[in-house]
Amino acid sequence: MYHPDYTIKKEPYILGIESSCDETAAAVIRGRTLLSSEIISSASEQAKFGGVVPEIASRAHTEVVSEVVLRALKSADITADRLDAVAVTYGAGLLGALLVGLSFAKGLTYSLNIPLIGVSHIRGHLAAAYLVDSELKPPFMTLLASGGHTAILLTESYSSFRFLGGTCDDAVGEAFDKVARVLGLEYPGGANVERLAREGAQTVRLPSALVKNSAHMQFSYSGIKTAVINAVHNAEQRGEKLNPADIACSFQHAAIDPLVKKTVECAKAASVGVVTAGGGVIANGYLRDTLVSACRKANIRCVLPEKCFCTDNAAMIAAEGLIRYLAEDFSDLSLNASARVALV
Ligand code: KG4
Ligand code: ZN
């Protein structure tokens, strides 16, 4: 929604707020410069239940949202009246959780008479790369790998994307979490599978995540997860026990290798010289290393957000907020939370 009384600045101060799952986060940017990023997580409380309990997440957000925003303003060394806009995640995610951040942002923008920018969490993950390199400009190839999404996208402009391929079932992060559970590792599982994989070898035969003979580029993760379960059961029936570290290592290869290979192939085919990535799974050290080295071999520049800006954070929401602010693409105060949003 455009308001004639908003003065558009080139280097605006933007507050980002994120509360779609179990992290309450706030961050301040000025232009593409990150000034602060604060997170208060309820993950340890959730770990007791083996996953995110929506009610607990919503209440935890309610308790800490003002605190996390105050911390972000303080670390950025500004007061709220310096803000030029507030960007907030409106979806996808847990409705009750989203409503806490969204309602807080609405109140703040209303009282400060500044624009509200409702941001898609997925777009936020994609925008995280802009904070790494202030000169980064589309077009480039982007690998999105999170708990909810897995896709290779051609980022054509700041606001248009071409979907080149993605998962036909589970997301890669979801598969990491499920395999973690099979291996008896604590929630959140992805980082624990990665840790265990470092002590193992690729000795368990698992199907690749790339769907063969498909007309379009497609990945499947439910098959690998089932293959892991079957491998564990079959070994048990033979009276053997597979080394959990070997399972973790083999799974990591099967899940990640095809994503890296295809992302670089797509960049080459599209003749773009840059690859970016976003989403929680991009925090995986093995994925980062293999993507960086595959890009180097192909003479492609790889722009990866730091690990803490791959998993859920508010800096990425502010980064997408900046794109929308400069396009004067604001939201109305009637904006509602949405459990699902379109991929791009
Ligand atoms: O982006 P994110 O924080 O939340 C969503 O938007 O989904 O991604 C969370 C996902 C979880 O599935 C988690 O297991 C996975 O990212 N993840 C990882 C790692 N850190 C987080 N997967 C593999 N290795 C990691 N180090
Ligand atoms: Zn996320």
GROMACS .gro file of C-alpha atoms and ligand atoms in nm:
model
  371
    1MET     CA    1   0.000   0.000   0.000
    2TYR     CA    2   0.149   0.334  -0.103
    3HIS     CA    3   0.120   0.631   0.128
    4PRO     CA    4   0.209   0.971  -0.024
    5ASP     CA    5   0.337   1.093   0.313
    6TYR     CA    6   0.615   0.833   0.340
    7THR     CA    7   0.949   0.982   0.240
    8ILE     CA    8   1.151   0.715   0.057
    9LYS     CA    9   1.518   0.711   0.154
   10LYS     CA   10   1.804   0.547  -0.033
   11GLU     CA   11   1.964   0.398   0.279
   12PRO     CA   12   1.667   0.337   0.507
   13TYR     CA   13   1.681   0.195   0.858
   14ILE     CA   14   1.469  -0.120   0.845
   15LEU     CA   15   1.372  -0.337   1.141
   16GLY     CA   16   1.308  -0.702   1.055
   17ILE     CA   17   1.094  -0.924   1.278
   18GLU     CA   18   1.066  -1.303   1.243
   19SER     CA   19   0.843  -1.535   1.447
   20SER     CA   20   0.728  -1.809   1.209
   21CYS     CA   21   0.852  -2.109   1.408
   22ASP     CA   22   1.047  -2.138   1.734
   23GLU     CA   23   1.285  -1.845   1.693
   24THR     CA   24   1.184  -1.492   1.794
   25ALA     CA   25   1.421  -1.268   1.602
   26ALA     CA   26   1.474  -0.900   1.531
   27ALA     CA   27   1.741  -0.725   1.324
   28VAL     CA   28   1.821  -0.376   1.201
   29ILE     CA   29   1.979  -0.292   0.866
   30ARG     CA   30   2.071   0.041   0.713
   31GLY     CA   31   2.065   0.000   0.339
   32ARG     CA   32   2.241  -0.332   0.287
   33THR     CA   33   2.451  -0.291   0.600
   34LEU     CA   34   2.357  -0.516   0.888
   35LEU     CA   35   2.360  -0.326   1.216
   36SER     CA   36   2.225  -0.590   1.454
   37SER     CA   37   2.067  -0.934   1.466
   38GLU     CA   38   1.915  -1.084   1.781
   39ILE     CA   39   1.748  -1.420   1.834
   40ILE     CA   40   1.573  -1.571   2.134
   41SER     CA   41   1.495  -1.937   2.068
   42SER     CA   42   1.250  -2.171   2.241
   43ALA     CA   43   1.421  -2.472   2.075
   44SER     CA   44   1.552  -2.615   2.404
   45GLU     CA   45   1.199  -2.607   2.549
   46GLN     CA   46   1.068  -2.772   2.230
   47ALA     CA   47   1.340  -3.039   2.237
   48LYS     CA   48   1.163  -3.208   2.532
   49PHE     CA   49   0.872  -3.282   2.295
   50GLY     CA   50   1.089  -3.388   1.998
   51GLY     CA   51   0.956  -3.109   1.776
   52VAL     CA   52   0.789  -2.769   1.776
   53VAL     CA   53   0.467  -2.746   1.981
   54PRO     CA   54   0.277  -2.452   1.826
   55GLU     CA   55   0.119  -2.334   2.155
   56ILE     CA   56   0.454  -2.325   2.330
   57ALA     CA   57   0.609  -2.136   2.037
   58SER     CA   58   0.330  -1.873   2.034
   59ARG     CA   59   0.356  -1.812   2.406
   60ALA     CA   60   0.734  -1.794   2.395
   61HIS     CA   61   0.711  -1.532   2.114
   62THR     CA   62   0.462  -1.329   2.319
   63GLU     CA   63   0.695  -1.329   2.617
   64VAL     CA   64   1.007  -1.218   2.433
   65VAL     CA   65   0.910  -1.025   2.118
   66SER     CA   66   0.943  -0.679   2.275
   67GLU     CA   67   1.267  -0.780   2.446
   68VAL     CA   68   1.425  -0.906   2.122
   69VAL     CA   69   1.323  -0.588   1.934
   70LEU     CA   70   1.465  -0.368   2.209
   71ARG     CA   71   1.790  -0.565   2.199
   72ALA     CA   72   1.814  -0.525   1.821
   73LEU     CA   73   1.759  -0.147   1.843
   74LYS     CA   74   2.010  -0.119   2.126
   75SER     CA   75   2.282  -0.319   1.945
   76ALA     CA   76   2.219  -0.109   1.632
   77ASP     CA   77   2.260   0.196   1.853
   78ILE     CA   78   1.938   0.360   1.737
   79THR     CA   79   1.601   0.442   1.887
   80ALA     CA   80   1.272   0.332   1.729
   81ASP     CA   81   1.197   0.680   1.595
   82ARG     CA   82   1.491   0.645   1.351
   83LEU     CA   83   1.324   0.349   1.176
   84ASP     CA   84   1.199   0.401   0.820
   85ALA     CA   85   1.003   0.074   0.792
   86VAL     CA   86   0.930  -0.254   0.968
   87ALA     CA   87   0.948  -0.579   0.770
   88VAL     CA   88   0.784  -0.880   0.930
   89THR     CA   89   0.726  -1.242   0.831
   90TYR     CA   90   0.353  -1.295   0.759
   91GLY     CA   91   0.394  -1.654   0.628
   92ALA     CA   92   0.469  -1.938   0.583
   93GLY     CA   93   0.476  -2.086   0.930
   94LEU     CA   94   0.273  -2.156   1.242
   95LEU     CA   95  -0.027  -1.922   1.245
   96GLY     CA   96  -0.026  -1.842   1.617
   97ALA     CA   97   0.348  -1.782   1.608
   98LEU     CA   98   0.330  -1.558   1.300
   99LEU     CA   99   0.049  -1.350   1.451
  100VAL     CA  100   0.267  -1.248   1.746
  101GLY     CA  101   0.537  -1.089   1.527
  102LEU     CA  102   0.288  -0.952   1.275
  103SER     CA  103   0.070  -0.785   1.540
  104PHE     CA  104   0.373  -0.638   1.713
  105ALA     CA  105   0.499  -0.497   1.380
  106LYS     CA  106   0.158  -0.351   1.299
  107GLY     CA  107   0.143  -0.170   1.632
  108LEU     CA  108   0.493  -0.036   1.587
  109THR     CA  109   0.443   0.093   1.232
  110TYR     CA  110   0.105   0.243   1.325
  111SER     CA  111   0.252   0.433   1.617
  112LEU     CA  112   0.560   0.550   1.422
  113ASN     CA  113   0.362   0.624   1.102
  114ILE     CA  114   0.607   0.426   0.887
  115PRO     CA  115   0.544   0.151   0.627
  116LEU     CA  116   0.465  -0.206   0.726
  117ILE     CA  117   0.617  -0.464   0.491
  118GLY     CA  118   0.477  -0.817   0.520
  119VAL     CA  119   0.749  -1.054   0.400
  120SER     CA  120   0.737  -1.415   0.285
  121HIS     CA  121   0.973  -1.624   0.495
  122ILE     CA  122   1.092  -1.802   0.179
  123ARG     CA  123   1.176  -1.472   0.008
  124GLY     CA  124   1.363  -1.382   0.325
  125HIS     CA  125   1.586  -1.691   0.293
  126LEU     CA  126   1.653  -1.600  -0.070
  127ALA     CA  127   1.737  -1.237   0.019
  128ALA     CA  128   1.993  -1.327   0.289
  129ALA     CA  129   2.267  -1.331   0.020
  130TYR     CA  130   2.224  -0.957  -0.045
  131LEU     CA  131   2.364  -0.883   0.300
  132VAL     CA  132   2.682  -1.079   0.224
  133ASP     CA  133   2.776  -0.872  -0.078
  134SER     CA  134   2.638  -0.520  -0.109
  135GLU     CA  135   2.711  -0.522  -0.484
  136LEU     CA  136   2.527  -0.849  -0.554
  137LYS     CA  137   2.273  -0.810  -0.835
  138PRO     CA  138   2.053  -1.061  -1.021
  139PRO     CA  139   2.064  -1.268  -1.233
  140PHE     CA  140   2.212  -1.561  -1.040
  141MET     CA  141   2.131  -1.921  -0.957
  142THR     CA  142   1.990  -1.990  -0.608
  143LEU     CA  143   1.971  -2.309  -0.408
  144LEU     CA  144   1.691  -2.299  -0.150
  145ALA     CA  145   1.718  -2.576   0.110
  146SER     CA  146   1.522  -2.549   0.434
  147GLY     CA  147   1.289  -2.746   0.658
  148GLY     CA  148   0.995  -2.666   0.430
  149HIS     CA  149   1.146  -2.620   0.084
  150THR     CA  150   1.401  -2.757  -0.160
  151ALA     CA  151   1.438  -2.587  -0.496
  152ILE     CA  152   1.679  -2.457  -0.754
  153LEU     CA  153   1.569  -2.116  -0.878
  154LEU     CA  154   1.700  -1.874  -1.134
  155THR     CA  155   1.682  -1.536  -0.961
  156GLU     CA  156   1.599  -1.318  -1.263
  157SER     CA  157   1.550  -0.990  -1.078
  158TYR     CA  158   1.502  -0.874  -0.717
  159SER     CA  159   1.142  -0.992  -0.733
  160SER     CA  160   1.114  -1.257  -1.004
  161PHE     CA  161   1.234  -1.613  -0.997
  162ARG     CA  162   1.217  -1.906  -1.235
  163PHE     CA  163   1.161  -2.244  -1.072
  164LEU     CA  164   1.394  -2.495  -1.236
  165GLY     CA  165   1.339  -2.796  -1.012
  166GLY     CA  166   1.259  -2.903  -0.661
  167THR     CA  167   1.142  -3.181  -0.435
  168CYS     CA  168   0.837  -3.386  -0.522
  169ASP     CA  169   0.781  -3.490  -0.159
  170ASP     CA  170   0.969  -3.403   0.165
  171ALA     CA  171   1.203  -3.107   0.191
  172VAL     CA  172   1.571  -3.187   0.246
  173GLY     CA  173   1.568  -3.037   0.598
  174GLU     CA  174   1.265  -3.245   0.687
  175ALA     CA  175   1.459  -3.556   0.577
  176PHE     CA  176   1.753  -3.451   0.799
  177ASP     CA  177   1.512  -3.417   1.093
  178LYS     CA  178   1.348  -3.755   1.026
  179VAL     CA  179   1.680  -3.936   0.987
  180ALA     CA  180   1.794  -3.770   1.312
  181ARG     CA  181   1.494  -3.924   1.486
  182VAL     CA  182   1.573  -4.270   1.340
  183LEU     CA  183   1.927  -4.233   1.475
  184GLY     CA  184   1.798  -4.122   1.817
  185LEU     CA  185   1.942  -3.770   1.785
  186GLU     CA  186   1.781  -3.472   1.955
  187TYR     CA  187   1.565  -3.207   1.791
  188PRO     CA  188   1.659  -2.998   1.595
  189GLY     CA  189   1.814  -3.281   1.401
  190GLY     CA  190   1.999  -3.135   1.102
  191ALA     CA  191   2.305  -3.004   1.283
  192ASN     CA  192   2.326  -3.324   1.493
  193VAL     CA  193   2.324  -3.545   1.180
  194GLU     CA  194   2.603  -3.327   1.038
  195ARG     CA  195   2.810  -3.363   1.358
  196LEU     CA  196   2.769  -3.741   1.361
  197ALA     CA  197   2.841  -3.769   0.987
  198ARG     CA  198   3.187  -3.623   1.043
  199GLU     CA  199   3.286  -3.940   1.232
  200GLY     CA  200   3.149  -4.179   0.968
  201ALA     CA  201   3.217  -4.309   0.618
  202GLN     CA  202   2.996  -4.343   0.311
  203THR     CA  203   2.942  -4.720   0.348
  204VAL     CA  204   2.562  -4.758   0.348
  205ARG     CA  205   2.401  -4.784   0.003
  206LEU     CA  206   2.119  -4.532  -0.029
  207PRO     CA  207   1.931  -4.401  -0.333
  208SER     CA  208   2.028  -4.058  -0.463
  209ALA     CA  209   1.784  -3.771  -0.403
  210LEU     CA  210   1.778  -3.701  -0.776
  211VAL     CA  211   1.479  -3.864  -0.946
  212LYS     CA  212   1.605  -4.051  -1.252
  213ASN     CA  213   1.430  -4.046  -1.590
  214SER     CA  214   1.204  -3.760  -1.490
  215ALA     CA  215   1.094  -3.514  -1.760
  216HIS     CA  216   1.181  -3.224  -1.525
  217MET     CA  217   1.457  -3.192  -1.269
  218GLN     CA  218   1.308  -3.346  -0.955
  219PHE     CA  219   1.436  -3.447  -0.614
  220SER     CA  220   1.279  -3.695  -0.373
  221TYR     CA  221   1.364  -3.721  -0.006
  222SER     CA  222   1.101  -3.958   0.131
  223GLY     CA  223   1.271  -4.250  -0.050
  224ILE     CA  224   1.608  -4.187   0.117
  225LYS     CA  225   1.447  -4.161   0.459
  226THR     CA  226   1.266  -4.496   0.402
  227ALA     CA  227   1.590  -4.652   0.274
  228VAL     CA  228   1.764  -4.543   0.596
  229ILE     CA  229   1.488  -4.702   0.807
  230ASN     CA  230   1.505  -5.022   0.599
  231ALA     CA  231   1.883  -5.040   0.620
  232VAL     CA  232   1.865  -5.014   1.002
  233HIS     CA  233   1.590  -5.281   1.026
  234ASN     CA  234   1.755  -5.522   0.780
  235ALA     CA  235   2.081  -5.504   0.973
  236GLU     CA  236   1.894  -5.567   1.301
  237GLN     CA  237   1.730  -5.877   1.151
  238ARG     CA  238   2.072  -6.009   1.058
  239GLY     CA  239   2.174  -5.950   1.420
  240GLU     CA  240   2.404  -5.667   1.315
  241LYS     CA  241   2.412  -5.302   1.403
  242LEU     CA  242   2.508  -5.039   1.149
  243ASN     CA  243   2.740  -4.766   1.269
  244PRO     CA  244   2.511  -4.460   1.315
  245ALA     CA  245   2.793  -4.229   1.199
  246ASP     CA  246   2.818  -4.424   0.870
  247ILE     CA  247   2.442  -4.393   0.822
  248ALA     CA  248   2.459  -4.018   0.886
  249CYS     CA  249   2.752  -3.976   0.646
  250SER     CA  250   2.591  -4.187   0.371
  251PHE     CA  251   2.262  -4.001   0.410
  252GLN     CA  252   2.434  -3.664   0.391
  253HIS     CA  253   2.602  -3.760   0.062
  254ALA     CA  254   2.278  -3.898  -0.090
  255ALA     CA  255   2.081  -3.590   0.018
  256ILE     CA  256   2.327  -3.315  -0.067
  257ASP     CA  257   2.553  -3.427  -0.355
  258PRO     CA  258   2.282  -3.409  -0.626
  259LEU     CA  259   2.162  -3.068  -0.503
  260VAL     CA  260   2.510  -2.923  -0.533
  261LYS     CA  261   2.578  -3.087  -0.870
  262LYS     CA  262   2.249  -2.970  -1.023
  263THR     CA  263   2.279  -2.614  -0.888
  264VAL     CA  264   2.616  -2.571  -1.056
  265GLU     CA  265   2.495  -2.739  -1.378
  266CYS     CA  266   2.197  -2.501  -1.387
  267ALA     CA  267   2.423  -2.198  -1.335
  268LYS     CA  268   2.644  -2.312  -1.622
  269ALA     CA  269   2.345  -2.382  -1.850
  270ALA     CA  270   2.196  -2.039  -1.774
  271SER     CA  271   2.537  -1.873  -1.818
  272VAL     CA  272   2.516  -1.693  -1.486
  273GLY     CA  273   2.843  -1.636  -1.304
  274VAL     CA  274   2.706  -1.638  -0.950
  275VAL     CA  275   2.543  -1.896  -0.723
  276THR     CA  276   2.369  -1.802  -0.397
  277ALA     CA  277   2.193  -2.018  -0.141
  278GLY     CA  278   1.956  -1.985   0.152
  279GLY     CA  279   1.766  -2.188   0.413
  280GLY     CA  280   1.859  -2.384   0.725
  281VAL     CA  281   2.028  -2.672   0.540
  282ILE     CA  282   2.276  -2.425   0.385
  283ALA     CA  283   2.424  -2.406   0.737
  284ASN     CA  284   2.551  -2.762   0.674
  285GLY     CA  285   2.931  -2.754   0.656
  286TYR     CA  286   2.954  -3.042   0.409
  287LEU     CA  287   2.705  -2.873   0.173
  288ARG     CA  288   2.892  -2.542   0.198
  289ASP     CA  289   3.230  -2.700   0.129
  290THR     CA  290   3.111  -2.905  -0.169
  291LEU     CA  291   2.914  -2.613  -0.318
  292VAL     CA  292   3.208  -2.374  -0.283
  293SER     CA  293   3.451  -2.620  -0.442
  294ALA     CA  294   3.211  -2.719  -0.726
  295CYS     CA  295   3.158  -2.348  -0.803
  296ARG     CA  296   3.532  -2.280  -0.795
  297LYS     CA  297   3.590  -2.562  -1.047
  298ALA     CA  298   3.324  -2.416  -1.274
  299ASN     CA  299   3.464  -2.063  -1.235
  300ILE     CA  300   3.144  -1.946  -1.068
  301ARG     CA  301   3.133  -1.707  -0.771
  302CYS     CA  302   2.956  -1.860  -0.471
  303VAL     CA  303   2.787  -1.616  -0.231
  304LEU     CA  304   2.682  -1.791   0.089
  305PRO     CA  305   2.527  -1.621   0.392
  306GLU     CA  306   2.704  -1.699   0.721
  307LYS     CA  307   2.558  -2.007   0.890
  308CYS     CA  308   2.358  -1.799   1.140
  309PHE     CA  309   2.187  -1.618   0.851
  310CYS     CA  310   2.092  -1.947   0.680
  311THR     CA  311   1.886  -2.077   0.971
  312ASP     CA  312   1.588  -1.863   1.073
  313ASN     CA  313   1.680  -1.504   1.156
  314ALA     CA  314   1.540  -1.154   1.112
  315ALA     CA  315   1.829  -1.002   0.912
  316MET     CA  316   1.704  -1.189   0.604
  317ILE     CA  317   1.351  -1.052   0.663
  318ALA     CA  318   1.493  -0.700   0.680
  319ALA     CA  319   1.693  -0.769   0.358
  320GLU     CA  320   1.377  -0.866   0.170
  321GLY     CA  321   1.208  -0.568   0.338
  322LEU     CA  322   1.466  -0.338   0.177
  323ILE     CA  323   1.385  -0.471  -0.172
  324ARG     CA  324   1.015  -0.411  -0.111
  325TYR     CA  325   1.078  -0.068   0.048
  326LEU     CA  326   1.275   0.053  -0.254
  327ALA     CA  327   0.994  -0.072  -0.481
  328GLU     CA  328   0.747   0.113  -0.251
  329ASP     CA  329   0.562  -0.215  -0.217
  330PHE     CA  330   0.408  -0.182   0.128
  331SER     CA  331   0.145  -0.382   0.314
  332ASP     CA  332  -0.188  -0.278   0.452
  333LEU     CA  333  -0.259  -0.290   0.827
  334SER     CA  334  -0.525  -0.551   0.751
  335LEU     CA  335  -0.254  -0.800   0.645
  336ASN     CA  336  -0.320  -1.144   0.796
  337ALA     CA  337  -0.083  -1.428   0.879
  338SER     CA  338  -0.072  -1.716   0.635
  339ALA     CA  339   0.032  -2.076   0.711
  340ARG     CA  340   0.134  -2.125   0.349
  341VAL     CA  341   0.272  -1.891   0.087
  342ALA     CA  342   0.364  -1.950  -0.277
  343LEU     CA  343   0.723  -2.071  -0.321
  344VAL     CA  344   0.825  -1.755  -0.510
  345KG4     O1  345   1.539  -2.239   0.736
  345KG4     P1  346   1.512  -2.313   0.858
  345KG4     O2  347   1.579  -2.268   0.985
  345KG4     O3  348   1.358  -2.320   0.884
  345KG4     C1  349   1.269  -2.336   0.778
  345KG4     O4  350   1.236  -2.234   0.715
  345KG4     O5  351   1.232  -2.452   0.751
  345KG4     O6  352   1.550  -2.463   0.829
  345KG4     C2  353   1.536  -2.559   0.927
  345KG4     C3  354   1.589  -2.689   0.871
  345KG4     C4  355   1.564  -2.804   0.966
  345KG4     O7  356   1.507  -2.909   0.894
  345KG4     C5  357   1.704  -2.836   1.015
  345KG4     O8  358   1.720  -2.972   1.046
  345KG4     C6  359   1.788  -2.797   0.896
  345KG4     O9  360   1.729  -2.679   0.847
  345KG4     N1  361   1.927  -2.770   0.936
  345KG4     C7  362   2.030  -2.842   0.894
  345KG4     C8  363   2.145  -2.791   0.959
  345KG4     N2  364   2.106  -2.686   1.038
  345KG4     C9  365   1.970  -2.675   1.022
  345KG4     N3  366   2.036  -2.947   0.810
  345KG4    C10  367   2.158  -3.001   0.787
  345KG4     N4  368   2.271  -2.958   0.847
  345KG4    C11  369   2.270  -2.853   0.931
  345KG4     N5  370   2.382  -2.811   0.990
  346ZN      ZN  371   1.337  -2.079   0.755
   0.00000   0.00000   0.00000
